[in-house]
Coordinates of C-alpha atoms in Angstrom, one line a residue:
M1 CA 8.4 25.0 -3.8
K2 CA 10.1 27.3 -1.1
D3 CA 10.3 30.1 -3.6
F4 CA 6.6 29.8 -4.4
H5 CA 5.6 29.7 -0.8
E6 CA 7.6 32.8 -0.2
K7 CA 5.8 34.5 -3.2
L8 CA 2.4 33.5 -1.7
E9 CA 3.5 35.1 1.6
T10 CA 4.0 38.4 -0.2
I11 CA 0.4 38.6 -1.2
L12 CA -1.3 36.7 1.7
A13 CA -1.0 36.5 5.4
A14 CA 0.9 33.4 6.5
A15 CA -2.1 32.3 8.4
S16 CA -4.0 31.9 5.1
I17 CA -1.5 29.4 3.8
R18 CA -1.3 25.7 4.8
T19 CA 0.9 23.0 3.4
E20 CA 0.0 19.3 3.0
E21 CA -3.5 20.0 4.1
P22 CA -5.8 16.9 4.0
M23 CA -8.6 17.5 1.6
K24 CA -10.8 15.0 3.3
D25 CA -11.4 17.9 5.8
H26 CA -12.6 20.2 3.0
T27 CA -15.0 18.0 1.0
T28 CA -18.5 16.7 1.8
F29 CA -17.4 13.3 0.7
R30 CA -14.9 13.4 3.5
I31 CA -12.4 11.9 1.1
G32 CA -9.0 13.2 -0.3
G33 CA -5.3 13.2 0.2
P34 CA -3.1 16.4 0.9
A35 CA -3.1 19.6 -1.0
E36 CA 0.4 20.7 -1.5
F37 CA -0.9 24.3 -0.7
Y38 CA -4.2 25.1 0.8
V39 CA -4.8 28.9 0.5
T40 CA -7.7 30.9 2.0
P41 CA -7.7 34.4 0.7
K42 CA -9.5 36.9 2.9
T43 CA -10.6 39.3 0.0
E44 CA -11.5 39.1 -3.5
A45 CA -8.3 41.1 -4.3
E46 CA -6.2 38.3 -2.5
L47 CA -8.0 35.6 -4.5
V48 CA -7.3 37.5 -7.8
D49 CA -3.6 37.9 -6.8
A50 CA -3.2 34.3 -5.9
V51 CA -4.8 33.0 -9.2
K52 CA -2.6 35.4 -11.1
L53 CA 0.5 34.2 -9.3
C54 CA -0.4 30.6 -9.9
R55 CA -0.8 31.3 -13.7
K56 CA 2.4 33.3 -13.8
E57 CA 4.4 30.6 -12.1
G58 CA 2.8 27.7 -14.0
M59 CA 1.5 26.2 -10.7
P60 CA -1.6 24.0 -11.0
F61 CA -4.5 25.4 -8.9
H62 CA -8.2 24.6 -8.2
V63 CA -10.7 26.9 -6.7
I64 CA -13.2 25.4 -4.3
G65 CA -16.2 26.5 -2.3
N66 CA -17.8 24.0 0.1
G67 CA -16.1 20.9 -1.7
S68 CA -19.6 19.6 -2.2
N69 CA -19.3 18.3 -5.8
L70 CA -15.7 17.2 -5.5
L71 CA -13.8 13.9 -5.3
V72 CA -10.1 14.5 -4.6
S73 CA -7.6 11.7 -5.3
D74 CA -6.1 9.7 -2.5
R75 CA -2.8 11.1 -3.6
G76 CA -4.1 14.6 -3.0
F77 CA -3.4 17.6 -5.3
K78 CA 0.0 18.7 -6.2
G79 CA -0.5 22.5 -6.5
V80 CA -2.6 25.1 -4.9
V81 CA -6.2 24.7 -3.7
L82 CA -7.8 28.1 -3.3
S83 CA -10.7 28.3 -0.9
T84 CA -13.4 30.9 -1.2
E85 CA -14.8 30.2 2.2
C86 CA -14.1 33.7 3.5
L87 CA -15.7 35.6 0.6
T88 CA -19.2 35.7 1.9
R89 CA -20.4 39.4 1.5
W90 CA -23.9 39.9 0.2
E91 CA -26.4 42.8 -0.3
I92 CA -29.7 43.5 -1.9
S93 CA -30.6 46.4 -4.2
G94 CA -33.5 47.2 -6.4
E95 CA -37.2 48.1 -6.4
D96 CA -39.9 47.3 -3.9
T97 CA -41.3 44.6 -6.2
G98 CA -38.1 42.5 -5.8
G99 CA -34.5 43.2 -6.3
V100 CA -31.0 42.0 -7.2
M101 CA -29.2 40.0 -4.6
T102 CA -25.4 40.5 -5.1
A103 CA -23.1 38.1 -3.4
C104 CA -19.5 36.9 -3.4
A105 CA -18.7 33.4 -4.7
G106 CA -18.0 31.8 -1.3
I107 CA -21.3 32.3 0.3
L108 CA -23.3 29.0 0.9
L109 CA -26.4 28.8 -1.2
S110 CA -28.3 27.6 1.9
R111 CA -27.4 30.8 3.7
L112 CA -28.2 32.9 0.6
A113 CA -31.7 31.4 0.4
K114 CA -32.3 32.0 4.1
E115 CA -31.2 35.6 3.8
A116 CA -33.5 36.1 0.8
A117 CA -36.4 34.6 2.8
K118 CA -35.8 37.0 5.7
E119 CA -36.2 39.8 3.1
S120 CA -39.4 38.3 1.8
L121 CA -37.7 37.5 -1.6
T122 CA -38.7 34.4 -3.6
G123 CA -36.8 32.5 -6.2
L124 CA -34.1 30.8 -4.1
E125 CA -36.2 28.3 -2.2
F126 CA -34.8 25.4 -4.5
A127 CA -31.3 26.3 -3.4
A128 CA -31.8 26.2 0.4
G129 CA -30.8 22.5 0.6
I130 CA -28.0 22.5 -1.9
P131 CA -24.7 22.2 0.1
G132 CA -22.5 24.2 -2.3
T133 CA -21.6 27.9 -2.7
L134 CA -22.7 30.5 -5.1
G135 CA -19.6 30.3 -7.2
G136 CA -19.9 26.6 -7.6
A137 CA -23.6 26.9 -8.4
V138 CA -22.8 29.3 -11.3
V139 CA -20.0 26.9 -12.6
M140 CA -22.4 24.0 -12.8
N141 CA -25.8 25.8 -13.1
A142 CA -26.8 24.0 -10.0
G143 CA -30.4 23.1 -9.6
A144 CA -33.0 21.0 -7.8
Y145 CA -36.7 20.1 -8.0
G146 CA -37.1 21.6 -11.5
F147 CA -35.4 24.9 -10.8
E148 CA -31.8 26.0 -11.8
M149 CA -29.5 28.9 -11.2
K150 CA -30.3 30.2 -14.8
N151 CA -33.8 30.9 -13.6
V152 CA -32.5 33.7 -11.2
L153 CA -29.0 34.6 -12.4
C154 CA -28.5 38.0 -14.0
W155 CA -24.8 38.2 -14.2
A156 CA -21.5 37.1 -12.8
R157 CA -18.2 38.8 -12.5
V158 CA -15.3 36.4 -13.4
L159 CA -11.5 36.5 -13.7
D160 CA -10.3 35.4 -17.0
K161 CA -7.1 33.5 -17.9
E162 CA -5.4 36.8 -18.8
G163 CA -6.1 38.3 -15.4
R164 CA -8.9 40.5 -16.5
I165 CA -12.2 41.0 -14.6
K166 CA -15.3 40.7 -16.8
R167 CA -19.0 41.0 -16.0
L168 CA -20.9 38.4 -18.0
T169 CA -24.7 38.1 -18.5
A170 CA -26.5 34.8 -17.9
E171 CA -26.7 34.4 -21.6
Q172 CA -22.9 34.9 -22.1
L173 CA -22.4 32.2 -19.4
Q174 CA -24.0 29.6 -21.6
L175 CA -25.9 28.0 -18.8
G176 CA -27.1 24.4 -19.6
Y177 CA -27.8 21.2 -17.7
R178 CA -25.1 21.1 -14.9
T179 CA -22.8 23.2 -17.1
S180 CA -21.7 26.6 -18.2
C181 CA -18.7 28.1 -20.0
V182 CA -16.9 28.9 -16.9
S183 CA -14.6 25.8 -16.6
P184 CA -14.0 25.4 -20.4
M185 CA -13.0 29.2 -20.5
G186 CA -10.7 28.9 -17.5
Y187 CA -12.7 31.6 -15.6
T188 CA -12.8 32.1 -11.9
V189 CA -16.2 33.2 -10.5
L190 CA -15.9 36.2 -8.0
E191 CA -19.4 37.5 -7.6
A192 CA -22.9 37.1 -9.0
G193 CA -26.3 38.9 -9.2
L194 CA -29.5 37.2 -8.7
R195 CA -32.9 38.7 -9.7
L196 CA -35.5 37.8 -7.1
C197 CA -39.2 38.7 -6.6
K198 CA -41.2 39.9 -3.7
G199 CA -43.2 37.2 -2.0
L200 CA -44.9 36.3 1.3
R201 CA -42.3 35.4 3.9
E202 CA -44.6 32.5 5.3
E203 CA -45.0 31.0 1.9
I204 CA -41.4 31.2 1.2
Y205 CA -40.4 29.5 4.4
G206 CA -43.2 27.0 3.9
K207 CA -41.8 26.0 0.4
M208 CA -38.2 25.7 1.9
E209 CA -39.5 23.4 4.6
E210 CA -41.4 21.2 2.1
L211 CA -38.3 20.8 0.0
A212 CA -36.3 20.1 3.0
Q213 CA -38.6 17.3 4.0
R214 CA -38.5 15.8 0.6
R215 CA -34.7 15.7 0.9
R216 CA -34.7 14.1 4.3
E217 CA -37.1 11.4 3.0
K218 CA -35.4 10.6 -0.4
Q219 CA -31.7 11.5 0.0
P220 CA -29.0 9.8 2.2
L221 CA -28.2 12.9 4.1
E222 CA -26.9 10.8 7.0
Y223 CA -23.8 9.8 5.1
P224 CA -21.0 11.9 3.5
S225 CA -21.5 12.1 -0.3
A226 CA -21.0 14.5 -3.1
G227 CA -24.6 14.9 -3.8
S228 CA -26.0 13.3 -7.1
T229 CA -23.2 11.3 -8.4
F230 CA -24.3 11.0 -12.1
K231 CA -25.9 13.5 -14.4
R232 CA -29.5 12.8 -15.5
P233 CA -29.3 11.0 -18.9
E234 CA -31.8 12.4 -21.5
G235 CA -35.0 10.6 -21.2
H236 CA -34.0 8.6 -18.1
F237 CA -33.2 9.0 -14.4
A238 CA -29.8 7.8 -13.3
G239 CA -30.9 6.4 -9.9
Q240 CA -33.6 4.3 -11.7
L241 CA -31.2 2.8 -14.2
I242 CA -28.8 2.0 -11.5
D243 CA -31.6 0.3 -9.4
Q244 CA -32.8 -1.6 -12.5
A245 CA -29.2 -2.8 -13.0
G246 CA -29.5 -4.5 -9.5
L247 CA -27.0 -2.2 -7.9
R248 CA -28.9 -0.8 -4.9
G249 CA -26.6 -1.1 -2.0
Y250 CA -23.7 -2.3 -4.2
R251 CA -20.4 -1.7 -2.3
I252 CA -16.7 -1.5 -3.0
G253 CA -14.6 -0.9 0.1
G254 CA -16.1 2.0 2.0
A255 CA -18.0 3.3 -1.0
Q256 CA -21.6 2.3 -1.6
V257 CA -24.5 2.9 -3.9
S258 CA -27.1 4.4 -1.5
E259 CA -29.9 2.1 -0.6
K260 CA -32.1 5.1 -0.1
H261 CA -31.4 6.7 -3.3
C262 CA -29.4 4.9 -6.1
G263 CA -28.3 8.1 -7.7
F264 CA -26.1 8.8 -4.7
V265 CA -22.7 7.1 -4.0
I266 CA -21.9 7.5 -0.2
N267 CA -19.1 7.1 2.2
R268 CA -20.1 4.4 4.5
G269 CA -16.9 5.0 6.5
G270 CA -13.2 5.0 5.5
A271 CA -14.0 5.1 1.7
T272 CA -11.0 6.1 -0.5
A273 CA -11.2 8.0 -3.8
A274 CA -10.2 4.7 -5.4
D275 CA -13.2 3.0 -3.8
V276 CA -15.5 5.6 -5.3
V277 CA -13.9 5.6 -8.8
N278 CA -14.0 1.8 -9.0
L279 CA -17.5 1.7 -7.8
C280 CA -18.6 4.4 -10.4
D281 CA -16.8 2.6 -13.1
E282 CA -18.7 -0.6 -12.2
V283 CA -22.0 1.1 -12.0
R284 CA -21.4 2.8 -15.5
R285 CA -20.4 -0.6 -17.0
R286 CA -23.4 -2.5 -15.6
V287 CA -25.9 0.2 -16.6
R288 CA -24.4 0.3 -20.1
E289 CA -24.8 -3.4 -20.5
M290 CA -28.3 -3.4 -19.1
S291 CA -29.8 -0.3 -20.8
G292 CA -27.3 1.0 -23.4
V293 CA -27.2 4.3 -21.6
E294 CA -23.8 5.9 -20.9
L295 CA -23.9 7.5 -17.5
E296 CA -21.8 10.7 -17.1
L297 CA -20.3 11.7 -13.8
E298 CA -21.7 15.0 -12.2
V299 CA -19.0 14.9 -9.5
K300 CA -15.7 16.5 -10.4
H301 CA -12.6 14.4 -9.9
I302 CA -9.2 16.0 -9.3

């Protein structure tokens, strides 16, 4: 690993590379063992070079934004975790009736929504409370309250497995419910363009506050979590099925089905990844027995 570390240092500043970095410090679940290498590229070019190096050397890697939809093993990750946290540039171009908001993958959706609101641009109100980044939102077609990224996404620039940068339309990204072609194709999202419309600033802020209030009332924001733990089964609501299975407040170790919203698994304190996995397995088993519905995890486990 010394040779690989030296190769990383040829393309990145030493301050951008940390070894045995606790991933609990980089996920909203506040869970996860150490990453062998934790790398924070300062530019898109550095991110591209780091991904290319990992592929060339056969080094496992995972690109993260805010770690908001992620459960990292207690053993950590043997390989390279690449953080997009420094890639936050954004700009607006277009006509007076609206415009295209172009932004790098690492910018938080909440910040992007606020910047759009300042410019009286509507379309991102639903994203103001989503704790992830733009890159992650493209990967999973993030959404809330009946809106999804596919409603505003025009295109995304991605790095493919051969090291080529491509610009793909929203249609080419094959956006579906909490899915896209990004992960299956091995793409890395670098940047995206969002089509927004002109609106009234007061109404935009009002809608954002209304959705924020709904979140505060219905979601367990006071505890670490990875957001909605399970995908919505067709014709059902995951939280409702879990509640009907008698699992509201069910707990294993430090992991618990939220009493406030059964669709969330929360870290009540000191939860391990094993606690979360065991809890989710039991939830899925009990729901399957009770309703015949197979719940699918929305949270990514590495």
